[in-house]
Tab-separated table of C-alpha atoms in Angstrom:
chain	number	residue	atom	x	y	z
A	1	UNK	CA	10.803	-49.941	12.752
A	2	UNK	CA	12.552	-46.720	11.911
A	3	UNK	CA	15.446	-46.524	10.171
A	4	UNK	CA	17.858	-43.983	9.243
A	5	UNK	CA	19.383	-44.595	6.238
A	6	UNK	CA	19.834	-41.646	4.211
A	7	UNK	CA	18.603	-41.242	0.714
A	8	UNK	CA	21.280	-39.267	-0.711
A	9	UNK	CA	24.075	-41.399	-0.485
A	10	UNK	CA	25.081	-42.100	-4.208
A	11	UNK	CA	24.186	-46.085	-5.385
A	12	UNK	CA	27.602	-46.347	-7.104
A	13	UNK	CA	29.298	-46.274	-3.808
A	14	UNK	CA	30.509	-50.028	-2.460
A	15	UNK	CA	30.908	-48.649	1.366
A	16	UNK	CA	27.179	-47.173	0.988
A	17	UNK	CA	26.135	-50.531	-0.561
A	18	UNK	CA	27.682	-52.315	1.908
A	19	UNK	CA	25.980	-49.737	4.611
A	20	UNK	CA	22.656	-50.618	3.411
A	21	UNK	CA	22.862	-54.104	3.003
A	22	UNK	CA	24.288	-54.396	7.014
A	23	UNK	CA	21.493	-51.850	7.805
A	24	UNK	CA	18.822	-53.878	6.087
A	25	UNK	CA	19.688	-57.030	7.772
A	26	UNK	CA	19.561	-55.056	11.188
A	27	UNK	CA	16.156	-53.634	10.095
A	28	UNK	CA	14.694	-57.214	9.474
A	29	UNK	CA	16.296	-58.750	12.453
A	30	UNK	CA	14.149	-56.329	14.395
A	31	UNK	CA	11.420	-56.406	12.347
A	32	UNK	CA	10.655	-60.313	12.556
A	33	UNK	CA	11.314	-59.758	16.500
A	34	UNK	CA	8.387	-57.637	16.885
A	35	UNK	CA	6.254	-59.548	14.511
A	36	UNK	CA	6.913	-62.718	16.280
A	37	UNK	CA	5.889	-60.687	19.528
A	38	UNK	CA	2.598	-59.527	18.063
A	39	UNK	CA	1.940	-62.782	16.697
A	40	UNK	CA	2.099	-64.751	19.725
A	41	UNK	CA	-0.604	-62.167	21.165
A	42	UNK	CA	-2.681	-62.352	18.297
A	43	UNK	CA	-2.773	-65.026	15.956
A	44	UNK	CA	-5.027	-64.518	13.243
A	45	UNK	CA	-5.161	-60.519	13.130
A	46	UNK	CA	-1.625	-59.952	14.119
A	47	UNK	CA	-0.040	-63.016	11.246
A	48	UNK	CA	-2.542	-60.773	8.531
A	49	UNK	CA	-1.235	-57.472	9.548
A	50	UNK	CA	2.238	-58.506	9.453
A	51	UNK	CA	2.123	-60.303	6.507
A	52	UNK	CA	0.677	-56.914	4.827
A	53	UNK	CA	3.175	-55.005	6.728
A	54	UNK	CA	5.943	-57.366	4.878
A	55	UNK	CA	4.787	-56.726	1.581
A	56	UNK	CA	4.636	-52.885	1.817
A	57	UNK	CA	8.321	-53.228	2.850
A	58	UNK	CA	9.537	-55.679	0.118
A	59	UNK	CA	8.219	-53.109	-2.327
A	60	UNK	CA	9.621	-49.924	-0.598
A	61	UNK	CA	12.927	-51.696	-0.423
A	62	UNK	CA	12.762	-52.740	-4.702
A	63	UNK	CA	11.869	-49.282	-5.160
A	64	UNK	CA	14.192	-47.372	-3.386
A	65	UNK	CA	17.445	-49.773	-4.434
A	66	UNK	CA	17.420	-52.644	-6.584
A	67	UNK	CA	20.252	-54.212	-4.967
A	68	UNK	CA	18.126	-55.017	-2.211
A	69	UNK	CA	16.582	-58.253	-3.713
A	70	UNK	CA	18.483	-60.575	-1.157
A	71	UNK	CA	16.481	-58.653	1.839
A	72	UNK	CA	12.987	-58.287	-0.221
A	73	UNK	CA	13.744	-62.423	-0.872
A	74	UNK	CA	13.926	-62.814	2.531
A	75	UNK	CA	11.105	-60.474	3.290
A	76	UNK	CA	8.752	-62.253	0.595
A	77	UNK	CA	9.716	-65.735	2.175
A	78	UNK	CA	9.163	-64.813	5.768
A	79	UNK	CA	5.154	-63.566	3.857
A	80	UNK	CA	4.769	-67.256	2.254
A	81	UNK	CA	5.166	-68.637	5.310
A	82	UNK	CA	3.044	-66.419	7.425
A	83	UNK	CA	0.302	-66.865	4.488
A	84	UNK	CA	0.678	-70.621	5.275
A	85	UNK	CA	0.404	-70.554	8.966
A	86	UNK	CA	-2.761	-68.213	8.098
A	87	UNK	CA	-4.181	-71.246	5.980
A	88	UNK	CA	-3.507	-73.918	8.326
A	89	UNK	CA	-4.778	-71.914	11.512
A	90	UNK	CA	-7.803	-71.453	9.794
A	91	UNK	CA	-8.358	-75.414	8.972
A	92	UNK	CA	-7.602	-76.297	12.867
A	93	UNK	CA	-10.253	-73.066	13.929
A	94	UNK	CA	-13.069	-75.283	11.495
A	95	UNK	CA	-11.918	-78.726	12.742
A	96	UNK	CA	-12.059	-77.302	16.190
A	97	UNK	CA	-15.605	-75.786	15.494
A	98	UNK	CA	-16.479	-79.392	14.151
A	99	UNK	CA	-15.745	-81.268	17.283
A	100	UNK	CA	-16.845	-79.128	19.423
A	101	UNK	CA	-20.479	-79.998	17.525
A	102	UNK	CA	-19.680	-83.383	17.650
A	103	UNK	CA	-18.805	-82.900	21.457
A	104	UNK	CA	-22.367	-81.229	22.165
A	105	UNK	CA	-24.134	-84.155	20.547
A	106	UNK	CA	-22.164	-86.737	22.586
A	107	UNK	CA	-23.011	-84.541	25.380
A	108	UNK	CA	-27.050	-84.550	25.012
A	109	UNK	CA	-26.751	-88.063	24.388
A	110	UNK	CA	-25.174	-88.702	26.928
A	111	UNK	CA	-27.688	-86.672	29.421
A	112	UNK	CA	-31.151	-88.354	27.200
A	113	UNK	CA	-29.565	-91.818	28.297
A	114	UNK	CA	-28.882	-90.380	31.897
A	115	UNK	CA	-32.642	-89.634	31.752
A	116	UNK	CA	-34.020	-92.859	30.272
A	117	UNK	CA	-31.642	-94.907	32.640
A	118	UNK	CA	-32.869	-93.527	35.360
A	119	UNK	CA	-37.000	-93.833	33.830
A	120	UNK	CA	-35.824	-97.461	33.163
A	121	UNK	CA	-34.682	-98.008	36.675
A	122	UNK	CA	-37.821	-96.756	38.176
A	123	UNK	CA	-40.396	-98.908	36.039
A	124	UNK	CA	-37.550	-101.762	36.442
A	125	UNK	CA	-38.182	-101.013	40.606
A	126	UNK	CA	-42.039	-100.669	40.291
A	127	UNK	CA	-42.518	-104.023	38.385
A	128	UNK	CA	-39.591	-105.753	40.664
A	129	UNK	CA	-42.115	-104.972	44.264
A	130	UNK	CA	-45.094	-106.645	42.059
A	131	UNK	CA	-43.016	-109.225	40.556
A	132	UNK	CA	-44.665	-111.797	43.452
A	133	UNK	CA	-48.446	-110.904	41.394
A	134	UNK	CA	-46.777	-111.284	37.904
A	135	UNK	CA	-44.691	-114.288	38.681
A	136	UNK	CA	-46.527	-117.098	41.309
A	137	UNK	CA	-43.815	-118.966	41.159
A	138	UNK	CA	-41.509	-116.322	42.137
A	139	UNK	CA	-41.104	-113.762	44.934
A	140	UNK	CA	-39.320	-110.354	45.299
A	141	UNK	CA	-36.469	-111.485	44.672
A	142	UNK	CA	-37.052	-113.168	41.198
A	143	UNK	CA	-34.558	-112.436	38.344
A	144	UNK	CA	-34.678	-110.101	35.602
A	145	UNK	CA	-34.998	-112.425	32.900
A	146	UNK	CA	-38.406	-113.740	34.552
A	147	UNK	CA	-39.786	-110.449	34.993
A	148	UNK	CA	-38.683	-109.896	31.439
A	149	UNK	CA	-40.344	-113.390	30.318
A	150	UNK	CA	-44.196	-112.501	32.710
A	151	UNK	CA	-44.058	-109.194	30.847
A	152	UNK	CA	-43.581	-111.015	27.287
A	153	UNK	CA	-46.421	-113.333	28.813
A	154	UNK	CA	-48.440	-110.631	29.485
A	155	UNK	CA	-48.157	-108.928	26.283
A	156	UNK	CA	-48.877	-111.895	24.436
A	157	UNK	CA	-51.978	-112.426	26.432
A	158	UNK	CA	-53.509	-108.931	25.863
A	159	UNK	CA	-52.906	-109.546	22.076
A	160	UNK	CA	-54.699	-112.696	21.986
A	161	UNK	CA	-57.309	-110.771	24.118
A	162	UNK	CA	-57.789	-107.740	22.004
A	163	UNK	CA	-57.628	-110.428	18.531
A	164	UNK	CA	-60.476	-112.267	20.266
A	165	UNK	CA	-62.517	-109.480	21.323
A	166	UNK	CA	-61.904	-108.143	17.801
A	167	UNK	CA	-62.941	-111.468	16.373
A	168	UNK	CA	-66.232	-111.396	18.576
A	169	UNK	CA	-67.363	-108.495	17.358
A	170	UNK	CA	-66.332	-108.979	13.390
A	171	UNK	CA	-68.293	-112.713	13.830
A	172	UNK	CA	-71.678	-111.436	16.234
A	173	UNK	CA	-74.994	-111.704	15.304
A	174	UNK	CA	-75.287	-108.320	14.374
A	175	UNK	CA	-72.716	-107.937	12.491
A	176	UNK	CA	-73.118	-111.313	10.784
A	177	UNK	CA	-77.349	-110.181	9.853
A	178	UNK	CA	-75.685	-107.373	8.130
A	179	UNK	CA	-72.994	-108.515	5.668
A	180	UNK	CA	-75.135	-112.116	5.145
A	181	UNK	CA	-77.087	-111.757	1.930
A	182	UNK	CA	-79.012	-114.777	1.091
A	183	UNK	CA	-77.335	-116.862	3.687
A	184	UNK	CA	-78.117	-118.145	7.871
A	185	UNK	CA	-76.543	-116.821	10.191
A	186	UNK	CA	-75.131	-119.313	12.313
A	187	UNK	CA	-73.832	-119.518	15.699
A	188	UNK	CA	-71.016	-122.015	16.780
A	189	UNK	CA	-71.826	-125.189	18.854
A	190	UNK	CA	-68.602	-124.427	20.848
A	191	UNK	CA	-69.318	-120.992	21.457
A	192	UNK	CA	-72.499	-119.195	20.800
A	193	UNK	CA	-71.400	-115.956	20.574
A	194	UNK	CA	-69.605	-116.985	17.196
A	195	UNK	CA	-72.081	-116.321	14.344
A	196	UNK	CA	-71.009	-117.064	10.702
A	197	UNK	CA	-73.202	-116.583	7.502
A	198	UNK	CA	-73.497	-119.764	6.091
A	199	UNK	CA	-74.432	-120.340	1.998
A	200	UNK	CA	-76.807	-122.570	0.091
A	201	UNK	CA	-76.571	-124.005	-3.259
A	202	UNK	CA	-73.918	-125.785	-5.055
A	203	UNK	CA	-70.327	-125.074	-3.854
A	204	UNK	CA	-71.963	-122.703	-1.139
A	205	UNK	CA	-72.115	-119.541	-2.387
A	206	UNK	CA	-74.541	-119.701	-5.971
A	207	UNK	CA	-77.024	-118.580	-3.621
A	208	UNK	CA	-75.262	-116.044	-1.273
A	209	UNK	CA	-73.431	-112.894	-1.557
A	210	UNK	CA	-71.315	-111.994	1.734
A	211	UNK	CA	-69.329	-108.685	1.691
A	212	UNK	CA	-66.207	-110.794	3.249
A	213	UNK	CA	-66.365	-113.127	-0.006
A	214	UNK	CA	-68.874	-112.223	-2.329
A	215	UNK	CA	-68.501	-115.228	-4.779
A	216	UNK	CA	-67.405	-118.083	-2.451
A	217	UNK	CA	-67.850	-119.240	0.652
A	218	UNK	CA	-67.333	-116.796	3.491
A	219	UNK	CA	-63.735	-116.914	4.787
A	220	UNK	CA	-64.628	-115.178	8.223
A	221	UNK	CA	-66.068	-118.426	9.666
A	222	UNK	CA	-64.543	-119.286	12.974
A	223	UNK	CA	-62.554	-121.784	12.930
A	224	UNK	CA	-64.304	-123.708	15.476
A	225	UNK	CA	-67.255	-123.757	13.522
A	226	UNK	CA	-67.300	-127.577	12.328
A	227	UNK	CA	-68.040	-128.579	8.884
A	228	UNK	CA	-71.589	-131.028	8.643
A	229	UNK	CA	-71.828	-133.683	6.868
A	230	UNK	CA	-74.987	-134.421	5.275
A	231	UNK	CA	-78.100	-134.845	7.709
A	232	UNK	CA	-81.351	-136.964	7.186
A	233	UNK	CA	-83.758	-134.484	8.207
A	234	UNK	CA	-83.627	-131.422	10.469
A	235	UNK	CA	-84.231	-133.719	13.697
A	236	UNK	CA	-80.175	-133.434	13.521
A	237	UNK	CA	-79.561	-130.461	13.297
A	238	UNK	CA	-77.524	-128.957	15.845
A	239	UNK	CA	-78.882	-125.416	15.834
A	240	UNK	CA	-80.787	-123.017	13.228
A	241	UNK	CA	-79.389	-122.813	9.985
A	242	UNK	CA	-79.210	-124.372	6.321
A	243	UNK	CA	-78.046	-127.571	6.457
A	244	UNK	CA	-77.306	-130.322	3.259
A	245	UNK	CA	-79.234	-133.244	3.763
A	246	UNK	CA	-78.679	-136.913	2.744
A	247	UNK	CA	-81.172	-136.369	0.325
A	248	UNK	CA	-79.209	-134.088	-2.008
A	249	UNK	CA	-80.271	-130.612	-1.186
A	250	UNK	CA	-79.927	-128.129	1.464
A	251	UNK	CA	-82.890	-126.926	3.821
A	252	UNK	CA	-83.578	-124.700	6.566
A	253	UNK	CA	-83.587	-126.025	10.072
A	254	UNK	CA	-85.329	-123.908	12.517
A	255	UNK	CA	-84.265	-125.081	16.532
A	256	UNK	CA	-86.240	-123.246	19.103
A	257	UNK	CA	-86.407	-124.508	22.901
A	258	UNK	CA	-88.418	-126.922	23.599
A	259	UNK	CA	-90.234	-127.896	20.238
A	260	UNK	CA	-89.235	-130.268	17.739
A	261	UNK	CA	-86.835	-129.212	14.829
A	262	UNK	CA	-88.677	-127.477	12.139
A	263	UNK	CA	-88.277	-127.446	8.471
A	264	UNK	CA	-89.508	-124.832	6.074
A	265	UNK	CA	-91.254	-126.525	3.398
A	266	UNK	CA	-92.658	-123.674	1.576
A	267	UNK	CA	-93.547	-120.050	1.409
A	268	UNK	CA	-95.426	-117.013	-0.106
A	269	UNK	CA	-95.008	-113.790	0.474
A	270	UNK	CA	-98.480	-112.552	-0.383
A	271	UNK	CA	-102.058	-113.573	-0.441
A	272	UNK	CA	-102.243	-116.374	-2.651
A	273	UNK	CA	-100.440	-119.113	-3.608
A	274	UNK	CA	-100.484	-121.894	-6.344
A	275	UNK	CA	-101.153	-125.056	-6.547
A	276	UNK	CA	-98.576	-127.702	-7.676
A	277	UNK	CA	-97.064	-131.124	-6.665
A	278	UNK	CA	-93.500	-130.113	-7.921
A	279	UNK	CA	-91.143	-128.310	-6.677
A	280	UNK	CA	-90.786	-124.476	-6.721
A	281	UNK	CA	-87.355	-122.622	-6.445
A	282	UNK	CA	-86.644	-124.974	-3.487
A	283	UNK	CA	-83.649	-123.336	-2.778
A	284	UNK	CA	-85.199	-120.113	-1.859
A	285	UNK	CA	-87.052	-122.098	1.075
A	286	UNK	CA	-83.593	-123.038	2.306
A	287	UNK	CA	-82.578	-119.486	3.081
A	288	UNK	CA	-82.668	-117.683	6.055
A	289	UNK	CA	-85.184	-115.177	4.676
A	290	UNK	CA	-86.312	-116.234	1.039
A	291	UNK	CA	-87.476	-113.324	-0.958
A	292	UNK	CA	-90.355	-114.897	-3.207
A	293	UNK	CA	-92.416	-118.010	-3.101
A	294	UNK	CA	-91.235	-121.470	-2.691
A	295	UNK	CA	-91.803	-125.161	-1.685
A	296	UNK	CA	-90.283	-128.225	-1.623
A	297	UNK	CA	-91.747	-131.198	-4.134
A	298	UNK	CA	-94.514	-133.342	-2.509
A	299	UNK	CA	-91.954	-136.311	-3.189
A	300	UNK	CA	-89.688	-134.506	-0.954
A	301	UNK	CA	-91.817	-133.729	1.766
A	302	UNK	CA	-92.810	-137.091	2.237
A	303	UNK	CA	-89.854	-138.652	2.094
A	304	UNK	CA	-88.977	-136.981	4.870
A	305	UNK	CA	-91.499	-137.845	7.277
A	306	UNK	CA	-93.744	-140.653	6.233
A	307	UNK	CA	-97.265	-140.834	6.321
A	308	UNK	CA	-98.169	-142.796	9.071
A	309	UNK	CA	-99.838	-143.062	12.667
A	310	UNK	CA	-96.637	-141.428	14.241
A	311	UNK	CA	-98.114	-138.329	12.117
A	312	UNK	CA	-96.321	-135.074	11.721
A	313	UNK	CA	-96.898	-131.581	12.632
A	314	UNK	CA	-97.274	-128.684	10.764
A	315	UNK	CA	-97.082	-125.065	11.435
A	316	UNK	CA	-98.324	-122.371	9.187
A	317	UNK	CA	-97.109	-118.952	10.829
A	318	UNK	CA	-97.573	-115.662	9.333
A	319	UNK	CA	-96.040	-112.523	10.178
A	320	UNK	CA	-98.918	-110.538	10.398
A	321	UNK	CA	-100.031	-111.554	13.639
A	322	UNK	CA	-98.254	-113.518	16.759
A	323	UNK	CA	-101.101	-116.427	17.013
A	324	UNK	CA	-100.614	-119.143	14.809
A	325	UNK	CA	-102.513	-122.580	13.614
A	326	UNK	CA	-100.981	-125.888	14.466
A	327	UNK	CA	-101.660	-129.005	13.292
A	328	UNK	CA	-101.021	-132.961	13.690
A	329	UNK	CA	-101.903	-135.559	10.950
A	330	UNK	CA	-101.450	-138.391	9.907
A	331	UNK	CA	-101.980	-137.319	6.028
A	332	UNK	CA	-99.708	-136.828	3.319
A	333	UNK	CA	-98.817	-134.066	2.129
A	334	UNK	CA	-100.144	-133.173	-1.054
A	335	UNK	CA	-100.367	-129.575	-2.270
A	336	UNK	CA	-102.908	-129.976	-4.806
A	337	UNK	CA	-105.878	-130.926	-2.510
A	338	UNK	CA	-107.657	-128.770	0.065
A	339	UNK	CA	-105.600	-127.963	2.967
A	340	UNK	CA	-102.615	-129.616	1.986
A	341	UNK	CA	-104.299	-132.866	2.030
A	342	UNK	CA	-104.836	-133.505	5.709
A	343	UNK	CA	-108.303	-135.443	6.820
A	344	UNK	CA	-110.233	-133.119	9.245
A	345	UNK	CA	-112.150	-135.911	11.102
A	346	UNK	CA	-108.152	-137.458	11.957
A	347	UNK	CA	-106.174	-134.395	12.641
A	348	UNK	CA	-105.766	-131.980	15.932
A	349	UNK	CA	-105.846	-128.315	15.278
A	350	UNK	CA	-105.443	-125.100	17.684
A	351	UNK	CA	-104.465	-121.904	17.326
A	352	UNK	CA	-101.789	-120.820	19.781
A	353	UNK	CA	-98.616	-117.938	20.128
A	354	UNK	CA	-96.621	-121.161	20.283
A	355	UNK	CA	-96.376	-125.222	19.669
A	356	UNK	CA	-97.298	-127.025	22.789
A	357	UNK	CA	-95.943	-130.582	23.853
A	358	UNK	CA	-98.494	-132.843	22.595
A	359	UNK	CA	-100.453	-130.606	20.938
A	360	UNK	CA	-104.021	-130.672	22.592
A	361	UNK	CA	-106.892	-129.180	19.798
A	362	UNK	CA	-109.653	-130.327	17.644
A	363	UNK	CA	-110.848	-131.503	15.084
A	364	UNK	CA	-113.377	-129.894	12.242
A	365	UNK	CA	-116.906	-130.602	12.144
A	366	UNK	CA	-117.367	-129.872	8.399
A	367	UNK	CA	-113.920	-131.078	5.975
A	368	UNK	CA	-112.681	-128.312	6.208
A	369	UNK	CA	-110.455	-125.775	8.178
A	370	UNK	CA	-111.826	-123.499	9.678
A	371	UNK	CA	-111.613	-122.259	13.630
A	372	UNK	CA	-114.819	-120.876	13.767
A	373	UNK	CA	-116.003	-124.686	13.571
A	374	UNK	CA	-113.747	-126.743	15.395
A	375	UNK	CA	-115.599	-130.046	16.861
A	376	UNK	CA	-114.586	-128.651	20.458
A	377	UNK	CA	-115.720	-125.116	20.815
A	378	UNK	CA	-112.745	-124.260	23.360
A	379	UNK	CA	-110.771	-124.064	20.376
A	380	UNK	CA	-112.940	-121.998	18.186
A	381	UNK	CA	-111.304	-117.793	17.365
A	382	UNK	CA	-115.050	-116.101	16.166
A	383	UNK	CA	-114.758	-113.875	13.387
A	384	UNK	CA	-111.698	-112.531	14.113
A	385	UNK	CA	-108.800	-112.920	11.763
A	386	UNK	CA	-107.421	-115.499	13.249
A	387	UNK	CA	-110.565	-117.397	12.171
A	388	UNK	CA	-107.723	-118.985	9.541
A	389	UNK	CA	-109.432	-120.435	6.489
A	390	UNK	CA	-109.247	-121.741	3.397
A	391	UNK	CA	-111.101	-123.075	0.398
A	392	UNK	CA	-114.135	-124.548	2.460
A	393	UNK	CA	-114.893	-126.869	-1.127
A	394	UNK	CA	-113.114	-124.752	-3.343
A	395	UNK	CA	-109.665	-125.787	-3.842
A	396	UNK	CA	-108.185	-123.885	-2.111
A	397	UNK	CA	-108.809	-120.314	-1.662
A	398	UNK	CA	-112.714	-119.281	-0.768
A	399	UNK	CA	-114.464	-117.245	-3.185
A	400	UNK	CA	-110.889	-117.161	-5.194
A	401	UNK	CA	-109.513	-119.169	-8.181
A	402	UNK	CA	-109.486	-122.895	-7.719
A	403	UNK	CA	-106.040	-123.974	-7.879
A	404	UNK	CA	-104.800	-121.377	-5.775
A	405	UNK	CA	-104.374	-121.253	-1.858
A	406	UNK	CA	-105.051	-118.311	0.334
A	407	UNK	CA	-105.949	-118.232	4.020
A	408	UNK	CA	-108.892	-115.894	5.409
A	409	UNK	CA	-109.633	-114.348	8.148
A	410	UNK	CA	-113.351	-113.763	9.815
A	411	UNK	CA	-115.741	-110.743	8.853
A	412	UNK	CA	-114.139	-108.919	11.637
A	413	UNK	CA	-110.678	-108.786	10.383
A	414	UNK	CA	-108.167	-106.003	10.089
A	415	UNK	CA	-107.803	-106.950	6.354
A	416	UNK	CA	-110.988	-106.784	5.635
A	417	UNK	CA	-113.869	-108.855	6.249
A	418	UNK	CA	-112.786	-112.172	5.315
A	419	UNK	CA	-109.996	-110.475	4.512
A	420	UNK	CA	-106.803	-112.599	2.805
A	421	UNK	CA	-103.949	-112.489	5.133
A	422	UNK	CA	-100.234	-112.010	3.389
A	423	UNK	CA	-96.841	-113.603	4.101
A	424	UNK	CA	-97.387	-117.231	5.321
A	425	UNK	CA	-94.460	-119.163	6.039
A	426	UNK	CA	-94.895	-122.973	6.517
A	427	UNK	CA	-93.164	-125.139	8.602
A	428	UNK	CA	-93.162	-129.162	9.110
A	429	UNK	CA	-91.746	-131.332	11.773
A	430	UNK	CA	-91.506	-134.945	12.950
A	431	UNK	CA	-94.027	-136.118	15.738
């Protein structure tokens, strides 16, 4: 904008005031003209130059003639509302900038859902042309909500799977031998690869310490493990464990195919052993592997099985070596005389890897055991250590203190000659 207005017209002159005045409103009537023209080209730069340029003038107009203030008003106005327009350009810019953002994230969605539908549509198609395997009763052209259902089948399935195989392996025999302290490991009569580590004692649990539950009864026991009543004697048992019996106290049953059910009536774990009609720490015996020496009372024992011409056997196995001694009699059992009270002349005797159905042996010449002197020489060992004897007159350990039991082998022995052997386990059963 240029304007020609001289400067040396005096102020006190009404026609030059009057000039100016109708000069200044020609000046701004041009002057907002091109502003609005640069404005509509450029916003933001053009509405802050102009609103600079506005200002300058408003001043140059104040200074060079104060009775100017109507234009500079006017000027100053037109500057408030080009600051305004400045403000509220600059909120719809960050509003635009803000959906724009918004727009983008619509817009991935948008193509990730693309994606999945079209993932979803192929598995959808894949399971539909086997939907004949996963549904029998259906065909190609069953519904969705069936498929949908066999798959929820199916899922359900492999979980029960996986919690069974899990269960299986928590509850085998191995695992069962390892966290069972004190107890039997058990398997169930319903399935046999189910093993749980059954206590003895009072309340279960007195006498065994399981790493599931080390001061109760172990809570891992499959369910389909029953719970036994009492049993009279082993004969009942259903398979090799601890069992209560009608008597009042728990013992161990020992099944093995083909024999008779076994009871563990006492044990030592080293050479000698002594003598007594009572009982000693008869709960030990009733473990799965007691750790020091025990027996059942005399009382006990022959409750059990009566003395009689039915008989009983008896099987005194050691760990030392694989052949054994077996024996029938008739005899009570009492602990205090020389081998455990059975008559030599009445009993059968042999010494075998295993019991055998009727038990063919012999009986011994002198009264006492010894298998270096059966009656029939078929069933005599030599001097090896499975010679097996005892007190031969001294009750009951040879060449030992009387009132003790040990069991010998011959003068050709790996212990020794007429060495004592260690760790004798023994075991009775009905005829």
């Amino acid at each position: 904008v240029i304007c020609m207005c001289p400067n040396n017209i005096p102020h006190t002159s009404t026609k030059h005031t009057e000039f100016r005045t109708t000069m200044g409103g020609s000046m701004m009537a041009i002057g907002l003209w091109m502003i609005s023209a640069v404005a509509v080209a450029q916003p933001m730069l053009s509405l802050e130059n102009v609103n600079g340029t506005l200002v300058a003038m408003a001043a140059d107009l104040q200074l060079q003639d104060p009775t100017t203030n109507v234009v500079r008003g006017s000027i100053l106005s037109a500057v408030n509302s080009i600051a305004d327009l400045t403000t509220q350009v600059s909120t719809m810019n960050a509003t635009n900038m803000a959906l724009a953002a918004q727009v983008n994230t619509i817009s991935s969605t948008v193509t990730f859902n693309t994606g999945m539908n079209s993932a979803n549509s192929a598995v959808f198609g894949q399971l539909s042309g086997h939907v004949s395997t996963i549904l029998p009763f259906g065909g190609p052209a069953a519904s969705a909500a069936s498929l949908t259902a066999a798959v929820s089948s199916m899922t359900a399935r492999l979980s029960q799977t996986e919690a069974l195989l899990a269960r299986l392996e928590s509850h085998s025999l191995s695992t069962c031998m390892q966290l069972c302290t004190g107890g039997t490991c058990m398997n169930s009569t319903t399935n046999s690869e189910l093993y749980t580590c059954v206590c003895t004692g009072s309340r279960f649990g007195a006498f065994c310490q399981d790493s599931h539950s080390p001061t109760t009864a172990p809570t891992h026991a499959p369910t389909d493990v029953p719970t036994f009543a009492p049993i009279p004697s082993c004969a009942q048992a259903p398979f090799t464990g601890t069992f209560r019996l009608t008597a009042g106290y728990d013992a161990y049953c020992l099944r093995l195919p083909g024999q008779p059910a076994w009871m563990r009536i006492g044990f030592w774990p080293g050479t000698v052993t002594t003598l007594t009609v009572a009982a000693v720490a008869p709960m030990q015996c009733a473990l799965a592997s007691p750790t020091q020496a025990c027996k059942f009372s005399d009382a006990a024992i022959n409750a059990l099985i009566p003395a009689g011409p039915v008989g009983r056997y008896y099987w005194l196995n050691t760990s030392s070596f694989p052949e054994s001694p077996y024996f029938w009699t008739a005899s009570p059992y009492v602990d205090t005389a020389n081998q455990f009270g059975m008559n030599t002349h009445q009993l059968r005797a042999v010494v075998n890897t295993t019991w055998a159905p009727g038990l063919p042996g012999s009986t011994f010449g002198p009264a006492q055991v010894d298998f270096l002197r059966t009656s029939n020489s078929a069933y005599r060992t030599g001097e090896t250590c499975q010679r097996y004897f005892m007190g031969l007159g001294n009750t009951d350990c040879w060449s030992g203190t009387r009132g003790t039991r040990c069991i010998r082998g011959g003068s050709r022995c790996s212990f020794g000659r007429y060495g004592q052997i260690p760790n004798w386990t023994i075991w009775m059963a009905a005829a």
